[in-house]
CSV table of C-alpha atoms in Angstrom, one decimal:
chain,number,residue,atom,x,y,z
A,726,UNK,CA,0.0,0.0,0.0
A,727,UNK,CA,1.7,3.3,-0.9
A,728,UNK,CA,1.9,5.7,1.5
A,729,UNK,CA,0.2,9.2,0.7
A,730,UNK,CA,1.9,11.8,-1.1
A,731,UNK,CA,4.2,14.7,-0.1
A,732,UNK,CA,6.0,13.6,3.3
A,733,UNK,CA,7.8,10.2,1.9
A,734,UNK,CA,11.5,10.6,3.1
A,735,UNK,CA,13.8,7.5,1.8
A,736,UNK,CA,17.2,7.6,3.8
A,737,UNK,CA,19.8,5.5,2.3
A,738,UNK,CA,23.0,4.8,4.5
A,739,UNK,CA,26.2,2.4,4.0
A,740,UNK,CA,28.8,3.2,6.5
A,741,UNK,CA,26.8,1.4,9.3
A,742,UNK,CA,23.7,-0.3,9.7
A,743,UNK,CA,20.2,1.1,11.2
A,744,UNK,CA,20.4,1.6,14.4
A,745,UNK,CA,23.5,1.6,14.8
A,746,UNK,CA,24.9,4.9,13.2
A,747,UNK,CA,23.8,7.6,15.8
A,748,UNK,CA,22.9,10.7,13.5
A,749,UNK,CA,20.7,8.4,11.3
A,750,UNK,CA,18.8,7.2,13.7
A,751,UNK,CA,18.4,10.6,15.3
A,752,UNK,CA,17.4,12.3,12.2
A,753,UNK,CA,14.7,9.4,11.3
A,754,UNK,CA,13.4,9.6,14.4
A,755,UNK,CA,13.0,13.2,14.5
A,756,UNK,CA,11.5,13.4,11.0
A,757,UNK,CA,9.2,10.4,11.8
A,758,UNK,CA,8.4,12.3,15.4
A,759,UNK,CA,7.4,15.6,13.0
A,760,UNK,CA,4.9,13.2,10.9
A,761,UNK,CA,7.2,12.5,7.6
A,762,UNK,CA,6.9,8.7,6.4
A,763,UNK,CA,10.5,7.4,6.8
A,764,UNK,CA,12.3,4.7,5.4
A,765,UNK,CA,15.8,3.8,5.6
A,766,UNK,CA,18.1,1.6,3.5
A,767,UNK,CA,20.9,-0.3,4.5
A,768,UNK,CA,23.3,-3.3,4.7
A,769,UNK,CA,22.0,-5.8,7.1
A,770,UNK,CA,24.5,-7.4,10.1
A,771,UNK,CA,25.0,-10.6,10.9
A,772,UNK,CA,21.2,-11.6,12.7
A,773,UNK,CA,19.1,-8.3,11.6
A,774,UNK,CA,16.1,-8.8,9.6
A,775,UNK,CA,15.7,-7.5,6.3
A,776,UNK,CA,13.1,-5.8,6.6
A,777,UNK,CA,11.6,-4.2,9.7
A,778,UNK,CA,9.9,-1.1,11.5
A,779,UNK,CA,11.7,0.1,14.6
A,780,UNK,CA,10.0,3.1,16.5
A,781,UNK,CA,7.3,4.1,13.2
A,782,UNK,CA,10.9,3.7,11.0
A,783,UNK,CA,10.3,1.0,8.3
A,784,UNK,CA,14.2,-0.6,7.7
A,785,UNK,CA,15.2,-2.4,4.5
A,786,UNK,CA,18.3,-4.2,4.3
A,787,UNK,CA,20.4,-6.1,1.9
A,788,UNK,CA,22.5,-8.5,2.3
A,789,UNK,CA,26.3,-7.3,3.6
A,790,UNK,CA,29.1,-7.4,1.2
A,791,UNK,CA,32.6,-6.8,2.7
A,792,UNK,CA,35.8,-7.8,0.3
A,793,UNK,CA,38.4,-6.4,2.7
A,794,UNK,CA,39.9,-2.6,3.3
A,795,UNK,CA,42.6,-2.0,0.3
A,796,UNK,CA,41.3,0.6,-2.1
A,797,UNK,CA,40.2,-1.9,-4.5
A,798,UNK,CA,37.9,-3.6,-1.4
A,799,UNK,CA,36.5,-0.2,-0.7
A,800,UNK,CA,35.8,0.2,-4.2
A,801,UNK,CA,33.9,-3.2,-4.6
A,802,UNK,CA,32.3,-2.5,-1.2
A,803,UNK,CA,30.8,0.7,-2.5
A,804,UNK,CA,29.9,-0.7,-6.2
A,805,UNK,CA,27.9,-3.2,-4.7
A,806,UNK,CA,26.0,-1.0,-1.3
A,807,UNK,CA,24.9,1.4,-4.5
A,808,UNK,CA,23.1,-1.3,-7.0
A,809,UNK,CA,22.1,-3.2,-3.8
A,810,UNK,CA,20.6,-0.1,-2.4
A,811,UNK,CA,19.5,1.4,-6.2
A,812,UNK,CA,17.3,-2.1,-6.5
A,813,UNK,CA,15.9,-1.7,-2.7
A,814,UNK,CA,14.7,2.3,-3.7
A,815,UNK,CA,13.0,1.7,-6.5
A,816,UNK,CA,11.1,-1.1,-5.0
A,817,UNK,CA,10.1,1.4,-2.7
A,818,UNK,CA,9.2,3.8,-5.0
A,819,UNK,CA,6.5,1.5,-6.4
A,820,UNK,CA,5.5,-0.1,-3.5
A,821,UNK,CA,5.2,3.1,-1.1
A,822,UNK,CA,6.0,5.9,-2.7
A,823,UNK,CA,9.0,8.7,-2.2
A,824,UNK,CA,9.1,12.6,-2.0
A,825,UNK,CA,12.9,13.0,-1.0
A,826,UNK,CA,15.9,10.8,-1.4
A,827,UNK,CA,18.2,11.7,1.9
A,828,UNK,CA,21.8,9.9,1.3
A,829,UNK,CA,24.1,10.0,4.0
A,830,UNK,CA,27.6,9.3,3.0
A,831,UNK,CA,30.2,7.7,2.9
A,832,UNK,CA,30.2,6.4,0.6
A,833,UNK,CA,30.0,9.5,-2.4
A,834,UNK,CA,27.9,7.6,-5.0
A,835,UNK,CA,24.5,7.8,-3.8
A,836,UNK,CA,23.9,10.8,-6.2
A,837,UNK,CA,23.1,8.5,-8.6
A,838,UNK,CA,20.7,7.3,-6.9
A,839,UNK,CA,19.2,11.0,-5.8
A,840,UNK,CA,20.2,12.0,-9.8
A,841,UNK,CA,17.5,9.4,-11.2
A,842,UNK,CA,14.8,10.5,-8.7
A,843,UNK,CA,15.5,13.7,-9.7
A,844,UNK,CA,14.4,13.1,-13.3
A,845,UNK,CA,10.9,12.3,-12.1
A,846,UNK,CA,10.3,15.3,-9.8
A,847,UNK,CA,11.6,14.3,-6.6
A,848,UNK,CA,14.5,16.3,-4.1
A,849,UNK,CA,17.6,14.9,-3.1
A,850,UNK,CA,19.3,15.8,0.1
A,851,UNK,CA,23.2,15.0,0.7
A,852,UNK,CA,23.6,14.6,4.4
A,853,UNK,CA,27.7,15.1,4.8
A,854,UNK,CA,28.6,12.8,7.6
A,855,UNK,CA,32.5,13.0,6.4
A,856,UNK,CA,35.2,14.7,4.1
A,857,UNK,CA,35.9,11.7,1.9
A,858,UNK,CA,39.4,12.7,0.3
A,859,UNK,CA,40.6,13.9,3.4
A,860,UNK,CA,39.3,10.7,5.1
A,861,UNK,CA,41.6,8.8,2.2
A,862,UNK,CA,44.8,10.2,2.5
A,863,UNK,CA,44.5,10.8,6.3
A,864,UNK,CA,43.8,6.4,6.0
A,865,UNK,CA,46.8,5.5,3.4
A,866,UNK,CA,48.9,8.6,4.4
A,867,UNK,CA,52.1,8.2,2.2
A,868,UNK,CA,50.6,5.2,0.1
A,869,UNK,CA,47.5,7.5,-1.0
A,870,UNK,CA,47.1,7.9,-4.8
A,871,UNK,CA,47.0,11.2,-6.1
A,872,UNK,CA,44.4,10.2,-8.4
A,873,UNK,CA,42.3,8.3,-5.9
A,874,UNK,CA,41.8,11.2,-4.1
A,875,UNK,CA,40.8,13.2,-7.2
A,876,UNK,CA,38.3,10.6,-7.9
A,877,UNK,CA,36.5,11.2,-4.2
A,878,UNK,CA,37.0,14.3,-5.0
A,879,UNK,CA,35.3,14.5,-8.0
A,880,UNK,CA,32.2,12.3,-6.5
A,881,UNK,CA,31.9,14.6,-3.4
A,882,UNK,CA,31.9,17.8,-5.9
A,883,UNK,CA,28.8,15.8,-8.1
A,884,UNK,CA,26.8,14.6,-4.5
A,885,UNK,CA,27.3,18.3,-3.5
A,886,UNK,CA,26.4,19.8,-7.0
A,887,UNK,CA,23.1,17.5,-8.0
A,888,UNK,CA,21.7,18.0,-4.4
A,889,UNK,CA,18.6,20.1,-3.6
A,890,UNK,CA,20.4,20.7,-0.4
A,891,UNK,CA,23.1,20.0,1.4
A,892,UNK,CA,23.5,19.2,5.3
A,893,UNK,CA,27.1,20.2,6.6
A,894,UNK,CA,27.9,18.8,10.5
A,895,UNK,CA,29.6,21.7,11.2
A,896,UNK,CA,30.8,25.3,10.0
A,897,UNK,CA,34.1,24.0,8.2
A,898,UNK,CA,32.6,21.4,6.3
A,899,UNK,CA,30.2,24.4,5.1
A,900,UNK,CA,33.4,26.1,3.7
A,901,UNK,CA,34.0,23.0,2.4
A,902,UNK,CA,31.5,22.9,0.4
A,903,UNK,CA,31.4,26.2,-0.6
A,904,UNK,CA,34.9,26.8,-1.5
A,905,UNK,CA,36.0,23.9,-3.0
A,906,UNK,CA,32.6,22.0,-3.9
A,907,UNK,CA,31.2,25.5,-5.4
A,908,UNK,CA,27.7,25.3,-3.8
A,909,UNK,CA,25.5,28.1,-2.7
A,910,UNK,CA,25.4,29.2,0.8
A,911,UNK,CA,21.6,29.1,0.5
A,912,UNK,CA,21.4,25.1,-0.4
A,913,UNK,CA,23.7,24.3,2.3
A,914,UNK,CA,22.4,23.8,6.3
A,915,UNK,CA,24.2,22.9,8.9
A,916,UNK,CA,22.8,20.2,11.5
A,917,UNK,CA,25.2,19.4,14.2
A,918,UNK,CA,25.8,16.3,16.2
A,919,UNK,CA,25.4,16.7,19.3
A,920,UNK,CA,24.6,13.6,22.8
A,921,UNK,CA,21.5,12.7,24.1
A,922,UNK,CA,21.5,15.0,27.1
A,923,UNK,CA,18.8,12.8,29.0
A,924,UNK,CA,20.4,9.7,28.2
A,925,UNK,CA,24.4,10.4,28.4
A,926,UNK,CA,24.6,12.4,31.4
A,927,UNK,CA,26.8,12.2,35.1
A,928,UNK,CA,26.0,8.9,37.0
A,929,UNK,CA,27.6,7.1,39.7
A,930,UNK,CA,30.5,6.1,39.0
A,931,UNK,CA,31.9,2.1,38.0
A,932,UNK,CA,33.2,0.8,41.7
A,933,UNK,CA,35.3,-1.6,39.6
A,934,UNK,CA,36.8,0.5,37.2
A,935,UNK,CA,37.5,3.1,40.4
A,936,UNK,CA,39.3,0.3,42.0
A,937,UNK,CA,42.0,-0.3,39.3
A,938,UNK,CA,44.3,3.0,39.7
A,939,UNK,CA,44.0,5.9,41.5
A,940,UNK,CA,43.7,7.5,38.1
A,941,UNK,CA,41.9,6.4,35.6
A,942,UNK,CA,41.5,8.0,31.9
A,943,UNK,CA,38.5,7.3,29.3
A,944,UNK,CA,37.9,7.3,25.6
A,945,UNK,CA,35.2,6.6,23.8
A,946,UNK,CA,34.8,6.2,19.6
A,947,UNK,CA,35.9,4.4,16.8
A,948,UNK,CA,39.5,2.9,16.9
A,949,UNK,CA,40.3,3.4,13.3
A,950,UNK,CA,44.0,3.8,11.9
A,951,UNK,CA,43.1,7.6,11.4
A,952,UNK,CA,41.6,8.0,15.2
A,953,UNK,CA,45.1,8.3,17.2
A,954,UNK,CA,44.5,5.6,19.6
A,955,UNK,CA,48.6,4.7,19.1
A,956,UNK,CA,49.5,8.3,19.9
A,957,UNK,CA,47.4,7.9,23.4
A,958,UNK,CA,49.4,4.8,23.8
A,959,UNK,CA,52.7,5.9,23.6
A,960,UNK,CA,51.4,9.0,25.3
A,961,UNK,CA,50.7,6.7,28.0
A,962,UNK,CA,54.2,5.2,28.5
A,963,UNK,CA,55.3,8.4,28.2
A,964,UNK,CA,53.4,9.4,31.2
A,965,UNK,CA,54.7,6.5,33.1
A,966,UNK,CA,58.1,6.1,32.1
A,967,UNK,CA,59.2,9.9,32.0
A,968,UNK,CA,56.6,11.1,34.3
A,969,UNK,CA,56.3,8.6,36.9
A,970,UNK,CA,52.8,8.1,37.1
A,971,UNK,CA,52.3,4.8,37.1
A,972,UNK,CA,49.3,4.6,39.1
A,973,UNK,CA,46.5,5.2,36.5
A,974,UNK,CA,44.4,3.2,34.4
A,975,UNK,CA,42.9,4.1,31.0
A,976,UNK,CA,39.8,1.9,30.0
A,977,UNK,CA,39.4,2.4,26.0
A,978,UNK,CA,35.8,2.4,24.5
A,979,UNK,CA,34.3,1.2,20.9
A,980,UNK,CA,35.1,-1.1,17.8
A,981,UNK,CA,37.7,-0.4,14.9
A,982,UNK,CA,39.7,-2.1,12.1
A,983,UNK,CA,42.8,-1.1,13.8
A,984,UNK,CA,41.9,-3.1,17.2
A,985,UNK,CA,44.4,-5.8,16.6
A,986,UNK,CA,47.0,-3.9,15.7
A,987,UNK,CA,45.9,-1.6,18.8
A,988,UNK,CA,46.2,-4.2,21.1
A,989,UNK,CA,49.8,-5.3,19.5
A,990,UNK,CA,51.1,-1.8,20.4
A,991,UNK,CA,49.9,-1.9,24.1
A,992,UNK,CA,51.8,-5.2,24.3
A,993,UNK,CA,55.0,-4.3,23.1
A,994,UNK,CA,55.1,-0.8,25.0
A,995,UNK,CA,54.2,-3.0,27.9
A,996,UNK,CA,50.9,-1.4,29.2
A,997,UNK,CA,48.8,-4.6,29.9
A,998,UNK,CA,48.7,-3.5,33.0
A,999,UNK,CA,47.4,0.1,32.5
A,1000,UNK,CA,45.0,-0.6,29.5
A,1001,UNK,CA,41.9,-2.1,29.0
A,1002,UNK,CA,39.6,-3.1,25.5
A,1003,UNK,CA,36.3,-3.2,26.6
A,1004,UNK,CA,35.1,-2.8,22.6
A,1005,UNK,CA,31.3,-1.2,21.5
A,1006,UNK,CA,28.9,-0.4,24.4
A,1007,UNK,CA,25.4,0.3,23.4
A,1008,UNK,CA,24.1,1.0,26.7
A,1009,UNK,CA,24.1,4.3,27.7
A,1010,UNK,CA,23.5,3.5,31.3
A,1011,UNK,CA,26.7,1.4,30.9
A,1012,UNK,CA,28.3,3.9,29.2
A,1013,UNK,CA,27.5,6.9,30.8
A,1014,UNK,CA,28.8,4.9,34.4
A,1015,UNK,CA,32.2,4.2,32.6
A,1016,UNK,CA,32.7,8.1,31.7
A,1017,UNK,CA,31.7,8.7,35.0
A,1018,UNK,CA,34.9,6.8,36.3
A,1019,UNK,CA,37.2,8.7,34.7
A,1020,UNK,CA,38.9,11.3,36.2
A,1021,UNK,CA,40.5,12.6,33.0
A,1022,UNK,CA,38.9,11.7,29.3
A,1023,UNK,CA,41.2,12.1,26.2
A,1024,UNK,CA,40.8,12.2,22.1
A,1025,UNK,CA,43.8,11.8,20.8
A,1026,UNK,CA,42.4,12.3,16.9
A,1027,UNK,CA,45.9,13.5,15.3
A,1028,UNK,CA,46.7,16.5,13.0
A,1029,UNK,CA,45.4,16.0,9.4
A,1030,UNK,CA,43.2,17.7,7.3
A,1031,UNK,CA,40.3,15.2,7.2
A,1032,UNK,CA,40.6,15.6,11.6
A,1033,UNK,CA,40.4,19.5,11.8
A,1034,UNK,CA,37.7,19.9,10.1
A,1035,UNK,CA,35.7,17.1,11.4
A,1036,UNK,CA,33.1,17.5,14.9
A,1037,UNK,CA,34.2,14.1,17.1
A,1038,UNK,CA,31.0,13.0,18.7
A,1039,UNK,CA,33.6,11.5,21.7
A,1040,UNK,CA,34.5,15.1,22.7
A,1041,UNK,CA,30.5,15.6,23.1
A,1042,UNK,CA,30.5,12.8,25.0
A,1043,UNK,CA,32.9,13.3,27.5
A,1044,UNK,CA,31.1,16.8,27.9
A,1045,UNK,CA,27.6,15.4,28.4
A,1046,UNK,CA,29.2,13.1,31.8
A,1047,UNK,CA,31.1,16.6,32.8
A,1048,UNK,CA,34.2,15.1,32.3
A,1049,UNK,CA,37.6,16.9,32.0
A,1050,UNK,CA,39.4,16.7,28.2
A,1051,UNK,CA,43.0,16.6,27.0
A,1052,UNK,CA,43.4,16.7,22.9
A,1053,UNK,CA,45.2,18.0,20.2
A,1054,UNK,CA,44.6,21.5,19.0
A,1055,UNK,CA,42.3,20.9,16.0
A,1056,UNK,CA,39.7,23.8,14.3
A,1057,UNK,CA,37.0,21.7,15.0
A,1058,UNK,CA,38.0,20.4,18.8
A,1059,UNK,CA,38.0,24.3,20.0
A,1060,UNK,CA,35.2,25.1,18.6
A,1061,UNK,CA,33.4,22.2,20.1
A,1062,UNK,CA,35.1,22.1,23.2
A,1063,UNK,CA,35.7,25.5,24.3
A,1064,UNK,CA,36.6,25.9,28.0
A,1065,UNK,CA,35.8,22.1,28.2
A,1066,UNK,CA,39.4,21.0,27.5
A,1067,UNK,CA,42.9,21.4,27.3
A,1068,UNK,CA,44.4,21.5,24.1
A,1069,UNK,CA,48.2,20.5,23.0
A,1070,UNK,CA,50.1,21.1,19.8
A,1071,UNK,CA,48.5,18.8,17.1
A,1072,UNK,CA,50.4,14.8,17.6
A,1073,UNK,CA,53.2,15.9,20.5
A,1074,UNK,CA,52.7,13.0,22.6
A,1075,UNK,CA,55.1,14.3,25.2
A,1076,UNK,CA,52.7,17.5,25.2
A,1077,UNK,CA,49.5,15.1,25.3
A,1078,UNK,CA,51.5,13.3,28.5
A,1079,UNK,CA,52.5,16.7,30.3
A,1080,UNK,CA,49.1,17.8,30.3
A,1081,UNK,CA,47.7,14.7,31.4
A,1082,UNK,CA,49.8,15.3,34.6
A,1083,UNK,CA,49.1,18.5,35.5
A,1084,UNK,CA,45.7,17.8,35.5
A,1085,UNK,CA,46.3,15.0,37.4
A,1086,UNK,CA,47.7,17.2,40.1
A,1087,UNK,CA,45.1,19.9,40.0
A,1088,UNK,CA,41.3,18.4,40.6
A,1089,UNK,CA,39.7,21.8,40.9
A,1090,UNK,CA,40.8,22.5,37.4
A,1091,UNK,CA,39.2,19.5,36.3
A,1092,UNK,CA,36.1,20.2,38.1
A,1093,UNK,CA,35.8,23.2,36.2
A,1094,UNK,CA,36.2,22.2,33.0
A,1095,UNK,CA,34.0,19.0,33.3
A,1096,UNK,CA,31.0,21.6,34.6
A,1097,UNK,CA,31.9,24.1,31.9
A,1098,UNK,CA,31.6,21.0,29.0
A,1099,UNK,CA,28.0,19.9,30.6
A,1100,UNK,CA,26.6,23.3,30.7
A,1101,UNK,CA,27.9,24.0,26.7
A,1102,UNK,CA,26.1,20.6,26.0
A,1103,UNK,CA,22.9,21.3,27.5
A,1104,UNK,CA,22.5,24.7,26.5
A,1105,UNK,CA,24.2,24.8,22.8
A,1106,UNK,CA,25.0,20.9,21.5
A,1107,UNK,CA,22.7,18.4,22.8
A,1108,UNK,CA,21.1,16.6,19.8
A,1109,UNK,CA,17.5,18.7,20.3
A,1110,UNK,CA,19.0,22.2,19.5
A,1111,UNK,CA,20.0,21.0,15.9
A,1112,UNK,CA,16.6,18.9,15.4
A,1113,UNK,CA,15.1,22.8,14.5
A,1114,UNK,CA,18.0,23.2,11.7
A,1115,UNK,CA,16.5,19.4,10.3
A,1116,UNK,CA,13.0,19.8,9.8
A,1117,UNK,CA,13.7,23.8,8.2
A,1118,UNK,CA,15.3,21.8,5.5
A,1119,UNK,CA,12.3,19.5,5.3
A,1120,UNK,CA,10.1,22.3,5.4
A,1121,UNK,CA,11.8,24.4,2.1
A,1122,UNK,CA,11.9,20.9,0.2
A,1123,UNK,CA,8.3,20.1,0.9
A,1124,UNK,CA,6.5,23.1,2.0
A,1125,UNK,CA,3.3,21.6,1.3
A,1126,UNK,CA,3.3,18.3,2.6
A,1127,UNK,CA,0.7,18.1,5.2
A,1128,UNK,CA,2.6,16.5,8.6
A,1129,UNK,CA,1.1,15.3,11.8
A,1130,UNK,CA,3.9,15.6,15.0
A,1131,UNK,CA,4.0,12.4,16.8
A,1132,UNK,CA,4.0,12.4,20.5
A,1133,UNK,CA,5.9,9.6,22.3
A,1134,UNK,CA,6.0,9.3,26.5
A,1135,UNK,CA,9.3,9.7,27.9
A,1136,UNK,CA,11.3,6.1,27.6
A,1137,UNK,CA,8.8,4.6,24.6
A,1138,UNK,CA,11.1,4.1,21.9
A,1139,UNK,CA,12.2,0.2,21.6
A,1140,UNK,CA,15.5,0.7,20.3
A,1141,UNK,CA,18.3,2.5,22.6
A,1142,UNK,CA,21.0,1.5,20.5
């Protein structure tokens, strides 16, 4: 049965599965909670359906296809997520209906998709989680082809170019798009990330994770081999060795393709004793007690260009449980961070250590910045300031479509992911 006209939204995502990436789920949600009709397409992990409705959110999914991490994986990866997802939308089309195509990237193809729905009348919206040719050569570093990266370049510049709008995550990736993908300031919004204030907030803090040093540390995010988690490490036996702290503890939080390798490092710098993997959390009670535990949090995300440009959802976090910071210098970290942290010249891990310490020594400090970070999140970044900045998007695309808000009691929705 197709759904009626003029408030169909079709989200198509690759990078992760629904639920799973935050922001998608956030912005369906808070479409769905305005009255739009929203579905979302995806890759399906191992033991999700393949088809579904989660919180008034109906879920497609095809069948996960992951040759490996070389260029020539990514490249097969991304081939098949866009036919696999092309087939899924147009089934949709006929069997529901669409209004808008919203693809979030990576990866930088799904303008074709939003191109063909564009020939019969329909609005395409490029929702730019991440600066792909930045991304690539902050990945590959010295190894990065030159003309790689003028290929993602190329496909950002046409996903920019063909869209009716486009959502930035932040103020430089609006430059971005405006200097070097040559789109009008008036097609491009910017809708922040930004935590769950209600659900990621100060708790009680873990009684075993308080018992392992008499300091411990806390990061939360992605391990990837462009996220910086070796320059914490040697950070930390930096802090030990030189600095003599050896009473601290630093628990490390999330999934990434550079885990093994990770753990490798912690080994032969001889920190078994001062690290601990705990991998993805999904709970936020879970999570928000671990944060809580830490007496210092850190984001070691190093100098690139892909890095100071992009918004890091873990410095949010750490804010949200009033948690001290220590990172590197980057456009983006100060101008999420403010008076929430102290910053270091970009990947100086002897910096990154020395200011580790004297926070260490200095716990009034650290109370102020951890109740400077909460107070920027509730009254500036929590996810419900940039829900306004969404729906004004929906609103030029589709300024007729006739939507009724949905009201949901406090603690209804089924899926906390």
């Amino acid at each position: 049965m197709r759904d009626a006209p003029g408030n169909r939204v079709l989200m198509l995502v690759e990078n992760q599965p629904y639920p799973t990436d935050v922001r998608v789920r956030r912005e369906a949600l808070a479409l769905t909670e305005a009255g739009y009709r929203v579905t979302v397409i995806c890759h399906a992990r191992q033991g999700q359906p393949y088809a579904e409705v989660l919180d008034d959110v109906r879920v497609l999914r095809y069948p996960g296809f992951f040759p490996g991490s070389g260029a020539l994986g990514f490249a097969w990866e991304f081939g098949y997520a866009t036919l696999a997802t092309l087939a899924l939308a147009l089934w949709v089309a006929l069997r529901y209906g669409v209004d808008v195509v919203h693809a979030h990237n990576p990866p930088d193809t799904m303008f074709v998709i939003g191109a063909l729905f564009k020939l019969g009348g329909k609005r395409f919206v490029f929702d730019h989680h991440d600066l792909a040719p930045d991304m690539y050569r902050a990945l590959f570093g010295e190894r990065a082809s030159d003309r790689i990266f003028r290929l993602l370049s190329l496909l950002e510049h046409a996903s920019c170019r063909v869209a009716d709008q486009v959502i930035a995550t932040n103020q430089s990736y609006r430059a971005v798009e405006i200097e070097r993908d040559h789109v009008p300031p008036e097609r491009i919004s910017v809708v922040r990330n930004g935590p769950d204030v209600k659900r990621l907030r100060p708790v009680a803090p873990d009684a075993d994770m308080r018992a392992r040093a008499g300091t411990i540390l806390g990061y939360v995010g992605v391990m990837g081999r462009q996220d910086g988690v070796d320059y914490l490490l040697r950070a930390l036996r930096i802090l030990i060795d030189d600095l003599g702290r050896r009473d601290i503890y630093c628990v490390l939080i999330g999934p990434g393709d550079a885990l093994a390798d990770l753990k490798a490092l912690t080994a032969e710098l001889r920190l078994e004793q001062h690290v601990c993997f705990t991998g993805p959390i999904n709970d936020h009670a879970r999570l928000a007690s671990l944060l809580s535990s830490a007496d210092i949090c850190v984001d070691p995300d190093p100098q690139n260009s892909y890095n100071d440009r992009s918004t890091m959802l873990k410095l949010m976090d750490y804010m949200a449980v009033a948690r001290p910071i220590v990172a590197f210098d980057l456009t983006e970290h100060r101008r999420t961070a403010e008076g929430a942290a102290v910053f270091v010249p970009g990947n100086d891990e002897r910096a990154f250590a020395q200011a580790i310490a004297a926070l260490i020594d200095d716990p009034e400090r650290r109370e102020r910045l951890g109740c400077a970070g909460r107070r920027r999140v509730e009254t500036e970044l929590a996810w419900e300031h940039s829900v306004a900045n969404l729906l004004q998007v929906y609103q030029r695309l589709l300024p007729a479509a006739r939507v009724v808000p949905v009201v949901r009691p406090a603690g209804e929705l089924a899926n906390d992911a």
